[in-house]
Coordinates of C-alpha atoms and ligand atoms in Angstrom, one line a residue:
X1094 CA -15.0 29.4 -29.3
X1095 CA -16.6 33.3 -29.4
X1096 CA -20.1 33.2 -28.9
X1097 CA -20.8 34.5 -32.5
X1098 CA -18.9 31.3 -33.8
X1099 CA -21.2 29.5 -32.2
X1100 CA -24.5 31.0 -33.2
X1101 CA -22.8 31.4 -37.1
X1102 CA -22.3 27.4 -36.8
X1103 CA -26.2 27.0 -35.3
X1104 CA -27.3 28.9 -37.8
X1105 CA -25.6 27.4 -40.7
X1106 CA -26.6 23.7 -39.4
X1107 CA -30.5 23.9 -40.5
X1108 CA -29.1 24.8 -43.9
X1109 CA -26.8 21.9 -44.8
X1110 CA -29.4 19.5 -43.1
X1111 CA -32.3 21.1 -45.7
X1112 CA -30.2 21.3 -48.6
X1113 CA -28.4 17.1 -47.8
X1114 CA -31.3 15.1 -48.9
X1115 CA -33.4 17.0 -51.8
X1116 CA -32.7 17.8 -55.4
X1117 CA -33.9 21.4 -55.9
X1118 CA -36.7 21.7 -54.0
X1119 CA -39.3 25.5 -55.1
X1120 CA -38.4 26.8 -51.9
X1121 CA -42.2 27.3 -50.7
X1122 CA -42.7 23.1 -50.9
X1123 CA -39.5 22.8 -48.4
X1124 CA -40.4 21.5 -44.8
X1125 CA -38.9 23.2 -42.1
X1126 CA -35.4 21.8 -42.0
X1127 CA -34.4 19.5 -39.0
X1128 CA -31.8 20.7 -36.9
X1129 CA -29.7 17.9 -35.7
X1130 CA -30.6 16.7 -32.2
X1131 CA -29.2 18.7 -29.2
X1132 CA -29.2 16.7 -26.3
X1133 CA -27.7 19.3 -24.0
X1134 CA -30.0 22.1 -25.2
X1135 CA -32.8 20.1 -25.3
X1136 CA -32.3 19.7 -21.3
X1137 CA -30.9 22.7 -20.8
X1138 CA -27.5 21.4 -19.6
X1139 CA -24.5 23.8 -19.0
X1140 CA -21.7 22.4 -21.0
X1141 CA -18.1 23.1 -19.9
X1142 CA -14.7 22.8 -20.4
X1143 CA -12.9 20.8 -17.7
X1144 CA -9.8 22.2 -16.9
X1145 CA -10.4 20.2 -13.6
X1146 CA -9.5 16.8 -14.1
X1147 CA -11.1 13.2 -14.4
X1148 CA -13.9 14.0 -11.3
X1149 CA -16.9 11.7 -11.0
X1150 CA -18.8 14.7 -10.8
X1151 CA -18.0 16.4 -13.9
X1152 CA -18.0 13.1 -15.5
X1153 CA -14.4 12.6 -16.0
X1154 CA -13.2 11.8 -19.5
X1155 CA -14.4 11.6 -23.2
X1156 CA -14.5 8.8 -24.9
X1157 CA -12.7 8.9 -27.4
X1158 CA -13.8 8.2 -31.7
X1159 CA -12.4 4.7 -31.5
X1160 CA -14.4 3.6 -28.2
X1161 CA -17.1 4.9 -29.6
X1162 CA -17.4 3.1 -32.7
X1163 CA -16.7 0.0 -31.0
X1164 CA -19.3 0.4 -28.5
X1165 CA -22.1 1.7 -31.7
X1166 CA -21.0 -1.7 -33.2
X1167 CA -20.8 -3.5 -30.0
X1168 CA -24.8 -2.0 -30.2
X1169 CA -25.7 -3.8 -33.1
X1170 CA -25.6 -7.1 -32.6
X1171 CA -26.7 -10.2 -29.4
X1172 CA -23.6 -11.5 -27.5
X1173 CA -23.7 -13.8 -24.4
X1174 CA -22.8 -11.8 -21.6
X1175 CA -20.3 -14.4 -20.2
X1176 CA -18.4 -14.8 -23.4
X1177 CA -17.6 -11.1 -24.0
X1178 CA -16.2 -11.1 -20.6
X1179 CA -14.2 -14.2 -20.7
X1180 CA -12.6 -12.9 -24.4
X1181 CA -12.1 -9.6 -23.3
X1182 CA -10.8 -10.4 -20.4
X1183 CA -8.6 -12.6 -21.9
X1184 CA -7.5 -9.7 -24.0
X1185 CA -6.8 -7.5 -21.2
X1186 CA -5.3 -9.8 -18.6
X1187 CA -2.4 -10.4 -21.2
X1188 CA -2.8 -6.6 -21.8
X1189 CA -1.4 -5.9 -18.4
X1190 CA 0.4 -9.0 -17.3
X1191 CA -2.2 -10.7 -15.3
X1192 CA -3.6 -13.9 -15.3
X1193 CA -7.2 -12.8 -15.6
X1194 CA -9.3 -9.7 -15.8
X1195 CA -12.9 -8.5 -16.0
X1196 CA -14.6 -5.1 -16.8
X1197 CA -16.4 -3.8 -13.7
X1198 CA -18.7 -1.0 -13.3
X1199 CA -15.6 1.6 -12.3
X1200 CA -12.8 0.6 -9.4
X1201 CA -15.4 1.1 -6.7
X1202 CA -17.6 -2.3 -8.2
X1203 CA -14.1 -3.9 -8.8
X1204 CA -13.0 -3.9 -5.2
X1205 CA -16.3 -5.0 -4.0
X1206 CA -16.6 -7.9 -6.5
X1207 CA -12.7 -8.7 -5.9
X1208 CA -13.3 -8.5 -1.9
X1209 CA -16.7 -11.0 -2.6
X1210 CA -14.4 -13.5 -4.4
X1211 CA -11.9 -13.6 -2.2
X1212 CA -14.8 -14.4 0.8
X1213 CA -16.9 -16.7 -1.3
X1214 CA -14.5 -18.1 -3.5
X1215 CA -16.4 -20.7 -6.0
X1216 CA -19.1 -21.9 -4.0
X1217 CA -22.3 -20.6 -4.9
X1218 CA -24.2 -20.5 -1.6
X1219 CA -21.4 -18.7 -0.1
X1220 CA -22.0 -16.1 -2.8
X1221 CA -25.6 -16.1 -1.4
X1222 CA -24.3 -15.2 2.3
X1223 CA -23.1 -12.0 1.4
X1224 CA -23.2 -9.7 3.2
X1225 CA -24.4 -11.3 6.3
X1226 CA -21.3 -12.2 6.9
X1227 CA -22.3 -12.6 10.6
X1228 CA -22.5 -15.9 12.5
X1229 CA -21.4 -17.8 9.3
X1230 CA -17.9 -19.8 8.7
X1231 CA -16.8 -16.7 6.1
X1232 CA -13.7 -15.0 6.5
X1233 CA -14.0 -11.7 7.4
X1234 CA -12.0 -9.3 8.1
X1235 CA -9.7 -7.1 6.1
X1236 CA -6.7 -5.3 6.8
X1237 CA -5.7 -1.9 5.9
X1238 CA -3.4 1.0 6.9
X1239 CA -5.0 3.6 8.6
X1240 CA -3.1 6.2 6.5
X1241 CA -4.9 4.8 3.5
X1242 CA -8.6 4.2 5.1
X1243 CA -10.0 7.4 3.3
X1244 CA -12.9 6.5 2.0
X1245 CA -12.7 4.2 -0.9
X1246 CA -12.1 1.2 1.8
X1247 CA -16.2 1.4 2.2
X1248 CA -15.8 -0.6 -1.1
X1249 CA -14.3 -3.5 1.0
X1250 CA -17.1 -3.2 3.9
X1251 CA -19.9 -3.4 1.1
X1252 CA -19.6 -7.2 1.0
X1253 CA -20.3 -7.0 4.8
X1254 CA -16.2 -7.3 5.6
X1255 CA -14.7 -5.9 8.4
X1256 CA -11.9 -3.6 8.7
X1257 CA -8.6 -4.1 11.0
X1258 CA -6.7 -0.8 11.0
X1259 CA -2.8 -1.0 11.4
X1260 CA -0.1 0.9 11.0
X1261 CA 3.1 -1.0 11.3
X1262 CA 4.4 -3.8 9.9
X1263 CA 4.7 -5.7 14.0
X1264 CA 0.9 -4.8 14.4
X1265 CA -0.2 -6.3 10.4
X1266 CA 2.0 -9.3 11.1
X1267 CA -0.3 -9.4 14.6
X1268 CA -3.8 -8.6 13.3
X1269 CA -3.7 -11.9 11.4
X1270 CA -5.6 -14.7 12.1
X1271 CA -7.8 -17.2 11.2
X1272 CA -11.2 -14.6 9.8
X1273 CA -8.5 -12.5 7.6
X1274 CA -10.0 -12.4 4.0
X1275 CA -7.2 -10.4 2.6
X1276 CA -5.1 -7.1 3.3
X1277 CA -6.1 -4.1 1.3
X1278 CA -2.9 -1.5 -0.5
X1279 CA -4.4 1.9 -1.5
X1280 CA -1.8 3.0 -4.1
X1281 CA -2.1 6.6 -3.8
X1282 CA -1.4 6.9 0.0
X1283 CA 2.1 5.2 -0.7
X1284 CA 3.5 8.0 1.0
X1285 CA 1.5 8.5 3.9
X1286 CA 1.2 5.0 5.1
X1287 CA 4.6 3.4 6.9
X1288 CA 4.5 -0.4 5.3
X1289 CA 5.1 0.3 1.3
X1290 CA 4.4 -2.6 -1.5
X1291 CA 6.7 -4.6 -1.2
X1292 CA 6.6 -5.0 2.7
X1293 CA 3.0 -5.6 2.6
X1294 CA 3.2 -7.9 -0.3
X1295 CA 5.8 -9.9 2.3
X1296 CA 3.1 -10.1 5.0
X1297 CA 0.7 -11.1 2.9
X1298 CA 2.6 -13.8 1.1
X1299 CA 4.2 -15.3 4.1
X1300 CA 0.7 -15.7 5.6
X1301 CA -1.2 -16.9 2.5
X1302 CA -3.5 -13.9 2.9
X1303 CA -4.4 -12.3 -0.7
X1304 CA -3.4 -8.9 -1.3
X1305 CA -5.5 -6.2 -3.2
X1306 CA -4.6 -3.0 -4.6
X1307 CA -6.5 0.3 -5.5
X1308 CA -5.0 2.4 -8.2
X1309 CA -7.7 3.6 -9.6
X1310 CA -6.6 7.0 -10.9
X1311 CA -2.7 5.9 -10.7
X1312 CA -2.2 5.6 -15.0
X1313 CA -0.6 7.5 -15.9
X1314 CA 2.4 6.3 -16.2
X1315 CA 1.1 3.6 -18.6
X1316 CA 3.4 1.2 -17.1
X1317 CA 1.5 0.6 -13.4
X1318 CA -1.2 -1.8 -15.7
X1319 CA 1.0 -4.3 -15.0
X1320 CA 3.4 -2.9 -12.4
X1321 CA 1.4 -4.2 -9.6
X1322 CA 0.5 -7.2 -11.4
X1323 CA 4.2 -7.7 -11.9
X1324 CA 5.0 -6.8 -8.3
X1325 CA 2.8 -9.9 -7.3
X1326 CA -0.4 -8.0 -6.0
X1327 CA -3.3 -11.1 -6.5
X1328 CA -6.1 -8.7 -7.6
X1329 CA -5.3 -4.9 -9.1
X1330 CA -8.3 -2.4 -9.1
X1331 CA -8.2 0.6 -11.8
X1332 CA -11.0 3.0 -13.1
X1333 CA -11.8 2.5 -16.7
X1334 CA -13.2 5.9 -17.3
X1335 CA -10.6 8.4 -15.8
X1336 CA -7.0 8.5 -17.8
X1337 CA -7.8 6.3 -19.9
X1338 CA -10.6 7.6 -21.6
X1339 CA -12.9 4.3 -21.8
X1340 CA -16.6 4.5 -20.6
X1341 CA -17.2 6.3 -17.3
X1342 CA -18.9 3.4 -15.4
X1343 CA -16.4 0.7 -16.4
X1344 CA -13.4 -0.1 -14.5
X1345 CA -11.1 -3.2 -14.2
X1346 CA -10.7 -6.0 -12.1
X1347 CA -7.2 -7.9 -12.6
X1348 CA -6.0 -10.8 -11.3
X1349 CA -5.1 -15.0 -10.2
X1350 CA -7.6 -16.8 -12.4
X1351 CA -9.6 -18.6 -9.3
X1352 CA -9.9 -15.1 -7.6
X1353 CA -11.7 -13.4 -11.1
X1354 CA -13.9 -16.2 -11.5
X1355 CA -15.1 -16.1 -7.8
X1356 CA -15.8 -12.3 -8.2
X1357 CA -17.4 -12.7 -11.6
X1358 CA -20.0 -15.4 -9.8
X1359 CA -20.6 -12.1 -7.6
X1360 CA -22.0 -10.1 -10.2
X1361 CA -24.0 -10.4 -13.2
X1362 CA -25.8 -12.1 -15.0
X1363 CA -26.0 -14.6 -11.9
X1364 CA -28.4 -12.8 -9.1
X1365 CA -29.3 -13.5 -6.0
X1366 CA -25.5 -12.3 -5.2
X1367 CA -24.4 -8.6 -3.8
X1368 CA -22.9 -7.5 -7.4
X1369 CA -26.0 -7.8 -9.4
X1370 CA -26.6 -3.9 -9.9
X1371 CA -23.4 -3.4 -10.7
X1372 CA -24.2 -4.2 -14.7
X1373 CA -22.0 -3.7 -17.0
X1374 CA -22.9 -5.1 -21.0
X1375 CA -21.3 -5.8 -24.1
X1376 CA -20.8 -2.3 -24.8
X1377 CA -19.1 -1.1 -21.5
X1378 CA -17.1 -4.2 -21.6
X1379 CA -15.8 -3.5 -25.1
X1380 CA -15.3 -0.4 -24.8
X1381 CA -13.2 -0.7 -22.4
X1382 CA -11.3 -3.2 -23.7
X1383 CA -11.0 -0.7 -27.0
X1384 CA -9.9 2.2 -24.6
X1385 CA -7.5 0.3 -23.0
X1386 CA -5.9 -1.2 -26.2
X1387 CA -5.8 2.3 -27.8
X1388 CA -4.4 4.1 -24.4
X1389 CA -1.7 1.5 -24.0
X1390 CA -0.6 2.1 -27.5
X1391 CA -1.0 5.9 -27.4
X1392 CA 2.9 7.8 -27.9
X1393 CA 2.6 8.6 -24.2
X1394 CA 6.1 10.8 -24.3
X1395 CA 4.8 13.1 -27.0
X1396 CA 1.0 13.2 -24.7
X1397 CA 3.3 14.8 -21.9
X1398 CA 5.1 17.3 -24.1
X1399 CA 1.8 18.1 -25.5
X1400 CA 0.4 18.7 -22.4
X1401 CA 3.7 20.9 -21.2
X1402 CA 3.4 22.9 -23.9
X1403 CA -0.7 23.6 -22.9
X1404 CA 0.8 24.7 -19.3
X1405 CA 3.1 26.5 -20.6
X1406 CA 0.4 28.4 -23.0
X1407 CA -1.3 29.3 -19.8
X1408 CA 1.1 29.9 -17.5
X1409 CA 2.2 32.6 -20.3
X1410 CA -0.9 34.5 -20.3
X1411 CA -1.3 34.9 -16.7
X1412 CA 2.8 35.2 -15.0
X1413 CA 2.9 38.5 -16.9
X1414 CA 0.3 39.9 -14.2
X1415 CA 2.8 41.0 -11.9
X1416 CA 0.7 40.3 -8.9
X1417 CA 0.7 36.7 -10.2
X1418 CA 3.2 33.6 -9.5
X1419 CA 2.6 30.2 -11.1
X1420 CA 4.2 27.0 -10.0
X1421 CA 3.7 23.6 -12.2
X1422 CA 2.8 21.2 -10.0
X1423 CA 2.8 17.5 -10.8
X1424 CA 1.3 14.7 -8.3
X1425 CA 3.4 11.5 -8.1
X1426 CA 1.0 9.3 -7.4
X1427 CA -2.6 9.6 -8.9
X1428 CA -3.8 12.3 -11.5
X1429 CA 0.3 12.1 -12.5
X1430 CA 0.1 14.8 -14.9
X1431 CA 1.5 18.4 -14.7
X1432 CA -0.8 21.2 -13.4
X1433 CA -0.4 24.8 -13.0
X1434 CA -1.0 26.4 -9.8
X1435 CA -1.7 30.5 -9.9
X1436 CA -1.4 32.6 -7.0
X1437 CA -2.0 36.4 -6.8
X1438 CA -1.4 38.7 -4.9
X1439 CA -4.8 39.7 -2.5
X1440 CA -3.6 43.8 -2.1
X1441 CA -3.4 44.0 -5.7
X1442 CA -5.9 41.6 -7.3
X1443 CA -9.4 42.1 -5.2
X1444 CA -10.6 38.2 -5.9
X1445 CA -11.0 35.4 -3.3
X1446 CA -10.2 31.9 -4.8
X1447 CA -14.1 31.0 -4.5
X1448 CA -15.1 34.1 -6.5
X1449 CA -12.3 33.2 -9.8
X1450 CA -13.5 29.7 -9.6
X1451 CA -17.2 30.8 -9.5
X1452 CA -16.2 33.9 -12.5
X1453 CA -14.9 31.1 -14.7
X1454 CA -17.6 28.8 -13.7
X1455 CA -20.5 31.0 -14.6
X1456 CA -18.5 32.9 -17.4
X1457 CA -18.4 32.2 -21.0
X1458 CA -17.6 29.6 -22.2
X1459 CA -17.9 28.1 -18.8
X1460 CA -14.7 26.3 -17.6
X1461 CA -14.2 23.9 -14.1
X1462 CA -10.9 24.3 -12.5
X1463 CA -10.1 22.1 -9.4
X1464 CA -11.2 22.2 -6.3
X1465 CA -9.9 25.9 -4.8
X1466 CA -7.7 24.6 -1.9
X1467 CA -5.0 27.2 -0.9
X1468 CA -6.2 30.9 -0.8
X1469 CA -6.0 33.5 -3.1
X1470 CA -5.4 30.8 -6.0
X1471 CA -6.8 28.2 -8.2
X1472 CA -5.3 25.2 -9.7
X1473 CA -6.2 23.8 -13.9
X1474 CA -5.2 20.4 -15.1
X1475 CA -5.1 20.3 -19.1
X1476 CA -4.9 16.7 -19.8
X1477 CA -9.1 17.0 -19.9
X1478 CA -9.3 19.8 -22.5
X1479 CA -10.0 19.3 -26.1
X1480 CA -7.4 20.9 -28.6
X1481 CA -7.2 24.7 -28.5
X1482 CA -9.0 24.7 -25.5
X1483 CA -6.4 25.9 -23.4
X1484 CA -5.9 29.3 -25.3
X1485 CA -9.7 30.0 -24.0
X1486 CA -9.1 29.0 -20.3
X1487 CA -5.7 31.1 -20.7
X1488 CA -7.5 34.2 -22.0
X1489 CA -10.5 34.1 -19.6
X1490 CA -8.2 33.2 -16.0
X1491 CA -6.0 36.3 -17.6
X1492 CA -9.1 38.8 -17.9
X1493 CA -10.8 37.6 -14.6
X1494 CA -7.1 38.4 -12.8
X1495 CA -6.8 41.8 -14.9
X1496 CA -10.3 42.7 -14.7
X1497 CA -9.7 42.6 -10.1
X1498 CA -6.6 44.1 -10.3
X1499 CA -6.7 47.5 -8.5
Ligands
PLP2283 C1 -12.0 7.2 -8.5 C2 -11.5 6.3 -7.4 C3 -12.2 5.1 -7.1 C4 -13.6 4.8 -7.7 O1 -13.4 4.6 -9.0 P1 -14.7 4.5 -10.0 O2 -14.1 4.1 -11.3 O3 -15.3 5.9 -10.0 O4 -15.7 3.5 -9.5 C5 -11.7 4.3 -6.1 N1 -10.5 4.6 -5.6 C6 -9.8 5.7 -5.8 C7 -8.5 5.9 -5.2 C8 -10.3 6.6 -6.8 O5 -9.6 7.7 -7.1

C-alpha cells in the first residue's frame, strides 16, 4: 500500500465511526469521533510484511478468520480445562492417525511434556521428581544422533534427561541399556544424520525403547500429520503456530494413549510438576484444533500454484536487472515451500547483502526477508505475505537493486 492510501484510509476512519451511531447530529453537538483502537500505533510498533518465513521472532503466522472466531467464542464462555483437552484431542488424534493428542504451548513444550511422560509415566510422585532426575530409580537417558543435536534437543534435557550421542546404527544398538527413556528423531536433519526412520524405528522397537519425533516446521506436505504416526513413531512433535496458521504458542503433542496421558499429568492444571508454565487454555487449545481442521482441509495443490505464481511475480521484476540471477529454491524437509534466491552482481550493483536486507527493513512499507546467508544476495519466502503483497516486495527489492546499480 502507497503511503497516501494509508493516510486517505486513516483519515476516512474517524468519519464512518462519527457518522455509524447518530441520526443527524448539528455538527457543533458532535463529540470528537473515536478512532478505532490502534494497538500497533498506540505502542509504537513497526509493522512489516514477512517475506521471511514462519520465525519465532517475527512471530511467524496469522491466524487466520476462522481461528479467530473460534477462539473470540472459545472467550465467551467457562470450560473445564481437562475436558477441552480430552475432546480436542480426541479430534485431532483421529485428525492425524494417532491414538491420542494434546495442544501444547508450541513443539518446544511438546517434547518436554512428551520426554516427562515417557520418564514418569502415570505415577504422580514420579511426576514430582522431575527434574532431579539424579540418585532416583528414573530412566534417564536419551538417545539422539549427533547430526541432529542442534539445539532443539535442550527440550529433552529440560526434564533433567540426559543425552547419549551416536551416530551409527552398531553404536545406538550399544548405547542401550537399562536408564534409556527413549531415542529422539529430529525430522529435519534426515539427511545429515546416517540412521533414517525407519532404521531407528527398528532399534527402538526391538528394544522396547519409545521413539519420539520433532517435525515441528515439517507440514507442509499436509500428509507428515500422520506420516510419522503412520510410520509407527510413539509420540510426534509439530508446532501449531508456523504452517499451519493456528496460535503462535500452541503446538501438538501426538501419540500411544498411556504416553499422552503421562505427559498431560506433566503440565497443567496439575502443579507441583515441570510443565506447569507451560499453559495453554480453552482458547489456544481450540484454536488449534480449528487451525488444524481448516489447514488439513485447505486445496493444498492450488496453495502451491498460488504461491508459484507470487515467485514468479517477483522473480519477474528483479531477473530483468542484468546484473541479477534468481534461483527458486525449495527446502525438502522443513519450511517445504518454494523460495526465490537473488544474486547480483557486486561490480555492477554497489550493495552488500546486510545493506538490501537492512534498505528493505527500514524502507517503506518495511518488509523482512530471511536471514542473509550467501553474499551479495538475499532470500524471500511468500507463503507469509497477505494477497498483493508480493507486487510491493517485487517493486521495492527491484528499486533497491536499480537504485545501487552503477
Ligand atoms: C520451531 C521449532 C521448534 C520449536 O517449536 P515452537 O512451536 O516454537 O515451540 C522445535 N523444533 C524445530 C525443529 C523447530 O523448527
Amino acid at each position: 500500500m502507497k503511503r497516501r492510501d494509508v493516510l486517505k484510509n486513516i483519515s476516512l476512519l474517524p468519519l464512518a465511526g462519527g457518522l455509524a451511531g447518530t441520526l443527524v447530529p448539528a455538527a457543533k453537538t458532535v463529540a470528537a469521533p473515536i478512532a478505532k483502537r490502534d494497538v500497533f500505533t498506540e505502542l509504537g510498533l513497526r509493522t512489516f510484511i514477512n517475506a521471511a518465513g514462519t520465525y519465532t521472532s517475527m512471530t511467524a503466522s496469522l491466524m487466520p478468520d476462522e481461528v479467530m472466531e473460534a477462539i473470540n467464542q472459545a472467550s465467551k464462555e467457562y470450560v473445564m480445562l481437562d475436558e477441552v483437552q480430552d475432546k480436542a484431542g480426541a479430534k485431532i488424534a483421529e485428525l492425524c492417525h494417532a491414538e491420542a493428542a494434546m495442544v501444547t504451548a508450541g513443539c518446544w513444550s511438546a517434547i518436554v511434556l512428551g520426554t516427562a511422560g515417557v520418564i514418569t509415566g502415570a505415577d504422580p510422585k514420579k511426576v514430582g521428581l522431575l527434574p532431579n532426575l539424579e540418585g532416583t530409580a528414573l530412566k534417564s537417558e536419551v538417545i539422539i544422533q549427533k547430526s541432529h543435536s542442534v539445539g532443539y534437543d535442550h527440550a529433552v534435557t529440560n526434564t533433567g534427561a540426559k543425552l547419549v550421542i551416536v551416530e551409527t546404527a552398531e553404536e545406538a544398538e550399544r548405547a542401550i541399556n537399562d536408564k534409556t527413556a527413549m531415542t529422539w528423531f529430529l525430522n529435519k536433519e534426515v539427511a545429515s544424520g546416517k540412521i533414517k526412520h525407519e532404521e531407528w524405528l527398528q532399534i527402538s522397537k526391538k528394544h522396547n525403547i519409545p521413539a519420539m519425533i520433532d517435525m515441528a516446521a515439517d507440514v507442509p506436505p499436509v500428509e507428515n500429520l500422520w506420516k510419522y504416526n503412520d510410520m509407527g513413531f510413539d509420540l510426534v512433535c509439530i508446532s501449531g503456530g508456523k504452517a499451519m496458521c493456528g496460535p503462535q504458542s500452541t503446538g501438538l503433542l501426538m501419540g500411544k494413549k498411556d504416553l499422552i496421558a503421562a505427559a498431560r499429568l506433566n503440565g497443567p492444571p496439575g502443579g507441583g510438576n515441570i510443565g506447569r508454565g507451560m499453559k495453554v487454555n480453552k482458547e489456544e487449545i481450540i484454536g488449534m484444533y480449528v487451525a488444524l481442521d481448516s489447514y488439513i482441509k485447505r486445496d493444498h495443490a492450488k496453495e502451491w500454484k498460488m504461491w508459484e505464481g507470487k515467485i514468479a511475480t517477483i522473480n519477474n521484476a528483479v531477473k530483468s536487472i542484468t546484473a541479477v540471477k534468481t534461483e527458486i529454491v525449495i527446502p525438502p524437509v522443513a519450511n517445504h515451500t518454494p523460495s526465490l534466491e537473488i544474486r547480483w552482481d557486486n561490480s555492477k550493483i554497489k550493495l552488500t547483502k546486510e545493506e538490501m536486507g537492512l534498505k528493505l527493513r527500514n524502507g517503506y512499507p518495511s518488509i523482512e526477508t530471511v536471514s542473509w546467508e550467501k553474499d551479495n544476495s538475499i532470500r524471500v519466502t511468500v507463503f507469509m505475505l497477505k494477497p498483493g503483497q508480493e507486487k510491493v516486495v517485487a517493486s521495492r527489492i527491484k528499486e533497491e537493486l536499480l537504485a545501487a546499480s552503477v
